[in-house]
């Protein structure tokens, strides 16, 4: 029981700090609509949505799916274009899907469907709205819908904990990702209790995404990767059909010290690209040319206290780093926390989940700006970075 309490306390702290619904608009470069970055690779930075997280491009690169927290305290799925024009409220108020947390969405390779996670209506501690945050996926299943939200299809059916002593772990499904074959759907599953501060035991699942006469469904569901060392792993993207970028503590380091890895699906070989066990490096995306962009606190003056479950309440700054596919030539891509940089906002900033457009021209990312005085009050926004050259 004590471990489960630690897990929920830790994530309560996270979501109490990451509140997207604060009316605090930002601009870069002193109010300019676009702003060139400190790194010459960054031609322009602009705020695409003043509230939102976890953006992903459509296959044609013309639309972006994202989620945001609404005044009711729950997240929903939306579509926008590259100019930030609001297109569709996919799940908000939609009777075809549960009206708790919906988010962490991606397009399927055809562009005809969205895959997202949806919190079940009834579960242990379901009166706490933060338990189903789309960044964690607790008590959530994978669902599919058309981009208009006209029809919905449930894809997974994980066991759902209903009571503290029922013997069922607090399971999660999160971070869906399609393989280059366009058929294999991957996602991350929390399948057991464990880890530091009961972070949990996590693994990568996979299944075949099949569209039948009755709509999309998953077949041949299987476990693709379970850490042999460490407790946490999540799939980020593919460098090739057989090379999968992972984030996790796969060398046995603390969960707060995640690294970026490449996992060879054919040989089972695992390569640590960053090897910085004191730094948090996650939320990677892969460019068409095979570079990896990820978040890191490498340039932050603050260090994590590994002894406390209050990881999200700790002072932190993060920026994006770009590196070659083998971990070489690492360079700082954004300078949101550098007072001398044009993109500096004057407040602590973190970056998180991102995606590179299919043509390699843009990076759409999650930006968190800390508007708190004392206790952190992180406001999540969506930014669009235009590269000087793809």
Coordinates of C-alpha atoms in Angstrom, one line a residue:
X1 CA 0.0 0.0 0.0
X2 CA 2.8 2.4 0.9
X3 CA 4.4 2.0 -2.5
X4 CA 1.2 2.8 -4.3
X5 CA 0.7 5.9 -2.2
X6 CA 4.2 7.0 -3.1
X7 CA 3.4 6.6 -6.8
X8 CA 0.2 8.6 -6.6
X9 CA 1.8 11.3 -4.5
X10 CA 4.7 11.7 -7.0
X11 CA 2.3 12.1 -10.0
X12 CA 0.0 14.3 -8.0
X13 CA 2.9 16.7 -7.6
X14 CA 3.7 16.4 -11.3
X15 CA 0.2 17.4 -12.4
X16 CA -0.3 20.0 -9.8
X17 CA 2.8 21.7 -11.2
X18 CA 2.0 21.2 -14.9
X19 CA -1.2 23.2 -15.2
X20 CA -2.0 24.2 -18.7
X21 CA -5.0 26.4 -18.0
X22 CA -3.4 29.6 -16.9
X23 CA -4.2 32.8 -18.9
X24 CA -0.5 33.7 -19.5
X25 CA 0.2 34.3 -23.1
X26 CA 3.8 34.6 -24.3
X27 CA 5.7 35.9 -27.3
X28 CA 9.4 35.7 -28.2
X29 CA 11.8 38.5 -29.1
X30 CA 9.9 41.1 -27.2
X31 CA 6.6 40.6 -28.9
X32 CA 7.6 39.7 -32.5
X33 CA 5.3 37.2 -34.2
X34 CA 8.3 35.1 -35.1
X35 CA 11.8 34.9 -33.6
X36 CA 15.1 33.6 -34.9
X37 CA 16.8 31.3 -32.4
X38 CA 20.3 31.6 -31.0
X39 CA 21.3 28.4 -32.8
X40 CA 21.7 29.2 -36.5
X41 CA 19.8 26.0 -37.3
X42 CA 16.7 27.7 -35.9
X43 CA 15.3 30.2 -38.5
X44 CA 12.1 31.0 -36.6
X45 CA 10.2 30.2 -33.4
X46 CA 6.6 31.0 -32.8
X47 CA 3.9 30.1 -30.4
X48 CA 1.4 27.9 -32.1
X49 CA -1.0 27.4 -29.2
X50 CA -0.9 29.2 -25.9
X51 CA -2.2 26.1 -24.2
X52 CA -1.4 22.5 -25.2
X53 CA 1.0 19.6 -25.1
X54 CA 2.2 16.5 -27.0
X55 CA 1.8 17.8 -30.6
X56 CA 2.2 15.4 -33.6
X57 CA 2.2 16.1 -37.3
X58 CA -0.2 14.5 -39.8
X59 CA 1.4 12.4 -42.6
X60 CA 1.1 15.2 -45.1
X61 CA 2.6 17.7 -42.5
X62 CA -0.4 20.1 -42.8
X63 CA -2.1 19.4 -39.5
X64 CA -1.1 18.9 -35.9
X65 CA -2.9 16.9 -33.3
X66 CA -2.4 17.9 -29.7
X67 CA -4.1 17.8 -26.3
X68 CA -4.8 20.5 -23.8
X69 CA -6.4 20.7 -20.3
X70 CA -9.7 22.4 -20.2
X71 CA -11.5 24.3 -17.4
X72 CA -13.1 21.0 -16.3
X73 CA -9.7 19.8 -15.3
X74 CA -9.5 17.1 -18.0
X75 CA -7.5 16.9 -21.3
X76 CA -9.0 16.6 -24.7
X77 CA -7.7 16.1 -28.3
X78 CA -7.7 18.9 -30.9
X79 CA -6.4 19.6 -34.4
X80 CA -4.7 22.8 -35.6
X81 CA -2.8 23.8 -38.7
X82 CA 0.7 25.2 -39.1
X83 CA -0.6 28.8 -38.6
X84 CA -2.1 27.9 -35.3
X85 CA -5.7 28.1 -36.6
X86 CA -8.0 25.9 -34.5
X87 CA -9.5 23.2 -36.7
X88 CA -11.3 20.5 -34.7
X89 CA -12.3 19.6 -31.2
X90 CA -12.0 15.8 -31.6
X91 CA -13.0 14.6 -28.1
X92 CA -14.3 17.6 -26.1
X93 CA -18.0 17.1 -25.4
X94 CA -18.1 14.1 -27.7
X95 CA -20.5 11.5 -26.5
X96 CA -18.7 8.8 -28.5
X97 CA -15.8 8.7 -26.0
X98 CA -15.4 9.0 -22.3
X99 CA -15.1 12.5 -21.0
X100 CA -12.3 12.1 -18.6
X101 CA -8.7 12.5 -19.9
X102 CA -8.1 12.1 -23.6
X103 CA -4.8 12.8 -25.3
X104 CA -1.3 11.8 -26.4
X105 CA -2.6 11.3 -29.9
X106 CA -0.9 10.5 -33.2
X107 CA -2.1 10.0 -36.8
X108 CA -1.9 6.7 -38.4
X109 CA 0.3 6.6 -41.6
X110 CA -2.8 6.9 -43.9
X111 CA -4.0 10.1 -42.1
X112 CA -7.5 8.6 -41.8
X113 CA -7.3 7.8 -38.1
X114 CA -6.1 9.2 -34.9
X115 CA -4.7 6.9 -32.2
X116 CA -5.0 8.3 -28.6
X117 CA -5.3 7.3 -25.0
X118 CA -8.5 7.6 -23.1
X119 CA -9.0 7.2 -19.3
X120 CA -11.7 4.8 -18.3
X121 CA -14.7 6.2 -16.5
X122 CA -14.3 4.2 -13.2
X123 CA -11.1 3.2 -11.5
X124 CA -9.3 3.5 -8.2
X125 CA -9.0 7.1 -7.0
X126 CA -11.0 8.3 -10.1
X127 CA -12.1 11.4 -8.2
X128 CA -8.6 12.7 -8.7
X129 CA -8.5 14.2 -12.2
X130 CA -4.8 14.1 -12.5
X131 CA -4.5 10.3 -12.3
X132 CA -5.3 9.9 -16.0
X133 CA -3.0 12.7 -17.3
X134 CA -2.2 11.8 -20.9
X135 CA 1.5 12.1 -20.2
X136 CA 1.3 9.2 -17.8
X137 CA -1.6 7.1 -19.2
X138 CA -2.7 5.6 -15.9
X139 CA -6.1 3.7 -16.1
X140 CA -6.2 4.4 -19.9
X141 CA -6.6 2.4 -23.0
X142 CA -5.7 3.0 -26.6
X143 CA -8.5 4.2 -28.9
X144 CA -8.9 5.1 -32.6
X145 CA -11.1 7.7 -34.1
X146 CA -11.4 9.5 -37.4
X147 CA -10.0 13.1 -37.4
X148 CA -13.5 14.6 -37.0
X149 CA -14.3 12.4 -34.0
X150 CA -17.3 10.9 -35.8
X151 CA -16.6 7.3 -34.7
X152 CA -14.5 5.7 -32.0
X153 CA -13.0 2.2 -31.6
X154 CA -11.4 0.8 -28.5
X155 CA -8.1 -0.9 -29.3
X156 CA -6.8 -2.2 -25.9
X157 CA -8.4 -3.5 -22.7
X158 CA -5.9 -3.4 -19.8
X159 CA -6.9 -4.5 -16.3
X160 CA -8.2 -1.6 -14.3
X161 CA -7.5 -1.2 -10.6
X162 CA -10.7 -0.5 -8.7
X163 CA -9.6 -0.8 -5.1
X164 CA -6.4 -0.4 -3.1
X165 CA -6.3 -4.1 -2.1
X166 CA -7.7 -5.8 -5.2
X167 CA -4.3 -7.1 -6.3
X168 CA -4.3 -5.2 -9.7
X169 CA -1.4 -2.8 -10.3
X170 CA -2.0 0.7 -11.5
X171 CA -1.5 0.0 -15.2
X172 CA -1.0 2.5 -17.9
X173 CA -1.0 2.7 -21.7
X174 CA 0.8 5.7 -23.2
X175 CA 3.0 7.1 -26.1
X176 CA 1.6 5.3 -29.2
X177 CA 4.0 5.2 -32.1
X178 CA 3.8 3.6 -35.6
X179 CA 6.7 1.6 -37.0
X180 CA 8.0 2.5 -40.5
X181 CA 6.1 -0.5 -42.0
X182 CA 2.8 1.5 -41.4
X183 CA 1.2 -1.5 -39.8
X184 CA 2.9 -2.1 -36.4
X185 CA 1.7 0.0 -33.6
X186 CA 3.9 0.4 -30.5
X187 CA 3.0 1.8 -27.1
X188 CA 4.4 1.9 -23.6
X189 CA 2.7 0.0 -20.8
X190 CA 3.1 0.2 -17.0
X191 CA 2.5 -3.4 -16.0
X192 CA 3.6 -3.6 -12.4
X193 CA 4.6 -1.7 -9.3
X194 CA 8.3 -1.2 -8.5
X195 CA 11.2 1.1 -9.1
X196 CA 12.4 4.1 -7.2
X197 CA 9.5 5.8 -5.4
X198 CA 7.3 3.2 -7.1
X199 CA 7.9 4.7 -10.5
X200 CA 6.6 1.4 -11.8
X201 CA 7.8 -1.3 -14.2
X202 CA 7.3 -0.4 -17.8
X203 CA 7.7 -2.2 -21.2
X204 CA 7.1 -1.7 -24.9
X205 CA 4.1 -3.4 -26.4
X206 CA 3.3 -3.9 -30.1
X207 CA 0.4 -5.1 -32.3
X208 CA -0.8 -5.1 -35.9
X209 CA -3.1 -2.2 -36.7
X210 CA -5.7 -3.6 -38.9
X211 CA -8.7 -1.8 -40.5
X212 CA -11.7 -4.2 -40.8
X213 CA -15.3 -3.7 -42.0
X214 CA -16.1 -2.9 -38.4
X215 CA -13.3 -0.3 -38.1
X216 CA -9.7 -0.3 -36.7
X217 CA -8.6 -3.0 -34.3
X218 CA -5.3 -4.5 -33.0
X219 CA -4.2 -8.1 -33.8
X220 CA -1.2 -10.1 -32.6
X221 CA -0.7 -8.0 -29.5
X222 CA 2.7 -8.8 -28.0
X223 CA 5.5 -7.6 -25.7
X224 CA 8.3 -6.1 -27.8
X225 CA 10.8 -5.1 -25.2
X226 CA 11.1 -5.5 -21.4
X227 CA 14.1 -3.9 -19.6
X228 CA 16.4 -6.5 -18.2
X229 CA 18.2 -3.7 -16.3
X230 CA 16.3 -0.8 -15.1
X231 CA 12.6 -0.3 -14.7
X232 CA 11.4 2.4 -17.2
X233 CA 11.4 2.5 -21.0
X234 CA 9.4 4.3 -23.6
X235 CA 9.6 4.2 -27.4
X236 CA 10.5 7.5 -29.1
X237 CA 10.9 6.9 -32.8
X238 CA 12.7 4.9 -35.5
X239 CA 16.0 5.6 -37.1
X240 CA 15.4 2.7 -39.6
X241 CA 12.9 -0.1 -39.8
X242 CA 15.1 -2.1 -37.4
X243 CA 16.5 0.7 -35.1
X244 CA 14.2 2.0 -32.4
X245 CA 15.1 5.0 -30.3
X246 CA 14.2 4.4 -26.6
X247 CA 14.3 6.5 -23.5
X248 CA 14.7 5.0 -20.1
X249 CA 17.0 4.0 -17.2
X250 CA 18.2 0.9 -19.1
X251 CA 21.7 0.8 -17.4
X252 CA 20.1 0.7 -14.0
X253 CA 20.5 4.4 -13.2
X254 CA 17.7 6.2 -11.3
X255 CA 14.6 7.0 -13.3
X256 CA 15.4 10.7 -13.0
X257 CA 18.6 10.0 -15.0
X258 CA 17.0 8.6 -18.1
X259 CA 19.2 8.4 -21.2
X260 CA 18.5 8.0 -25.0
X261 CA 19.2 4.6 -26.5
X262 CA 19.0 2.8 -29.8
X263 CA 17.6 -0.7 -29.7
X264 CA 18.3 -3.0 -32.7
X265 CA 15.2 -5.1 -33.2
X266 CA 17.1 -7.8 -35.1
X267 CA 20.1 -8.3 -32.8
X268 CA 18.7 -7.1 -29.5
X269 CA 21.7 -4.9 -29.1
X270 CA 21.2 -1.7 -27.0
X271 CA 23.4 1.4 -27.4
X272 CA 23.4 4.3 -25.0
X273 CA 23.6 7.5 -27.0
X274 CA 23.9 10.0 -24.2
X275 CA 25.2 8.1 -21.1
X276 CA 24.5 10.9 -18.6
X277 CA 22.9 9.2 -15.5
X278 CA 22.7 12.4 -13.6
X279 CA 20.6 14.2 -16.3
X280 CA 17.0 13.6 -17.5
X281 CA 17.0 13.0 -21.2
X282 CA 13.7 11.9 -22.8
X283 CA 10.9 13.0 -25.2
X284 CA 13.0 12.4 -28.4
X285 CA 11.9 12.8 -32.0
X286 CA 13.8 11.7 -35.1
X287 CA 14.4 13.8 -38.2
X288 CA 14.0 12.4 -41.8
X289 CA 17.8 12.6 -42.0
X290 CA 18.3 10.4 -39.0
X291 CA 19.2 13.0 -36.3
X292 CA 17.7 12.8 -32.8
X293 CA 16.2 15.8 -31.0
X294 CA 15.6 15.3 -27.3
X295 CA 15.0 17.3 -24.1
X296 CA 17.7 17.6 -21.5
X297 CA 18.6 19.6 -18.4
X298 CA 22.3 19.5 -19.4
X299 CA 22.5 23.3 -19.4
X300 CA 20.6 23.8 -16.2
X301 CA 22.2 25.1 -13.0
X302 CA 19.8 22.8 -11.0
X303 CA 20.4 19.2 -10.3
X304 CA 17.8 16.6 -9.4
X305 CA 17.5 15.2 -5.8
X306 CA 17.1 11.5 -6.5
X307 CA 16.0 10.8 -2.9
X308 CA 12.6 12.5 -3.1
X309 CA 9.4 11.4 -5.0
X310 CA 8.8 15.1 -5.6
X311 CA 10.7 15.1 -8.9
X312 CA 8.3 17.4 -10.7
X313 CA 8.3 19.9 -7.9
X314 CA 12.0 20.4 -8.1
X315 CA 13.3 23.5 -9.8
X316 CA 14.3 22.6 -13.4
X317 CA 15.2 24.0 -16.8
X318 CA 15.3 22.0 -20.0
X319 CA 16.2 22.7 -23.6
X320 CA 16.3 20.7 -26.8
X321 CA 19.5 19.1 -28.0
X322 CA 20.2 17.7 -31.4
X323 CA 22.6 14.9 -32.2
X324 CA 23.6 12.4 -34.9
X325 CA 22.1 9.0 -34.9
X326 CA 25.1 7.5 -33.1
X327 CA 25.1 10.1 -30.3
X328 CA 27.9 12.2 -31.8
X329 CA 28.0 15.9 -32.6
X330 CA 25.6 16.9 -29.8
X331 CA 24.6 20.6 -29.8
X332 CA 22.2 22.7 -28.0
X333 CA 19.2 23.5 -30.3
X334 CA 17.2 25.9 -28.1
X335 CA 18.3 28.5 -25.6
X336 CA 15.1 29.3 -23.8
X337 CA 16.9 29.5 -20.5
X338 CA 19.9 31.6 -21.7
X339 CA 19.5 35.3 -20.8
X340 CA 21.6 36.3 -23.8
X341 CA 19.5 34.4 -26.3
X342 CA 16.6 36.0 -28.4
X343 CA 14.2 33.2 -27.3
X344 CA 14.8 33.8 -23.6
X345 CA 11.5 34.5 -21.8
X346 CA 12.8 35.6 -18.4
X347 CA 11.3 32.7 -16.6
X348 CA 12.4 29.0 -16.1
X349 CA 11.4 27.0 -19.1
X350 CA 11.2 23.3 -19.8
X351 CA 10.7 21.5 -23.1
X352 CA 9.0 18.2 -23.6
X353 CA 7.3 16.0 -26.2
X354 CA 8.1 17.1 -29.8
X355 CA 7.7 15.9 -33.4
X356 CA 9.5 16.6 -36.7
X357 CA 7.5 17.3 -39.8
X358 CA 7.7 14.7 -42.6
X359 CA 9.7 17.0 -44.8
X360 CA 12.1 17.9 -42.0
X361 CA 11.3 21.7 -42.1
X362 CA 9.7 22.0 -38.7
X363 CA 9.8 20.9 -35.1
X364 CA 6.6 21.2 -33.2
X365 CA 7.2 21.0 -29.4
X366 CA 5.8 21.3 -25.9
X367 CA 7.1 24.3 -24.0
X368 CA 6.5 24.7 -20.3
X369 CA 6.9 28.2 -18.8
X370 CA 7.1 28.5 -15.0
X371 CA 4.9 31.4 -13.9
X372 CA 5.0 30.4 -10.2
X373 CA 6.5 32.5 -7.5
X374 CA 8.1 29.9 -5.2
X375 CA 6.1 26.8 -5.9
X376 CA 6.3 25.9 -9.6
X377 CA 3.3 26.7 -11.8
X378 CA 4.2 25.3 -15.2
X379 CA 2.1 26.5 -18.1
X380 CA 2.2 24.2 -21.1
X381 CA 2.2 25.6 -24.7
X382 CA 2.9 24.4 -28.2
X383 CA 5.7 26.0 -30.2
X384 CA 6.7 25.7 -33.9
X385 CA 10.3 25.8 -34.8
X386 CA 11.2 26.4 -38.5
X387 CA 14.7 25.1 -39.4
X388 CA 17.0 27.2 -41.6
X389 CA 17.4 24.1 -43.8
X390 CA 15.6 20.7 -43.4

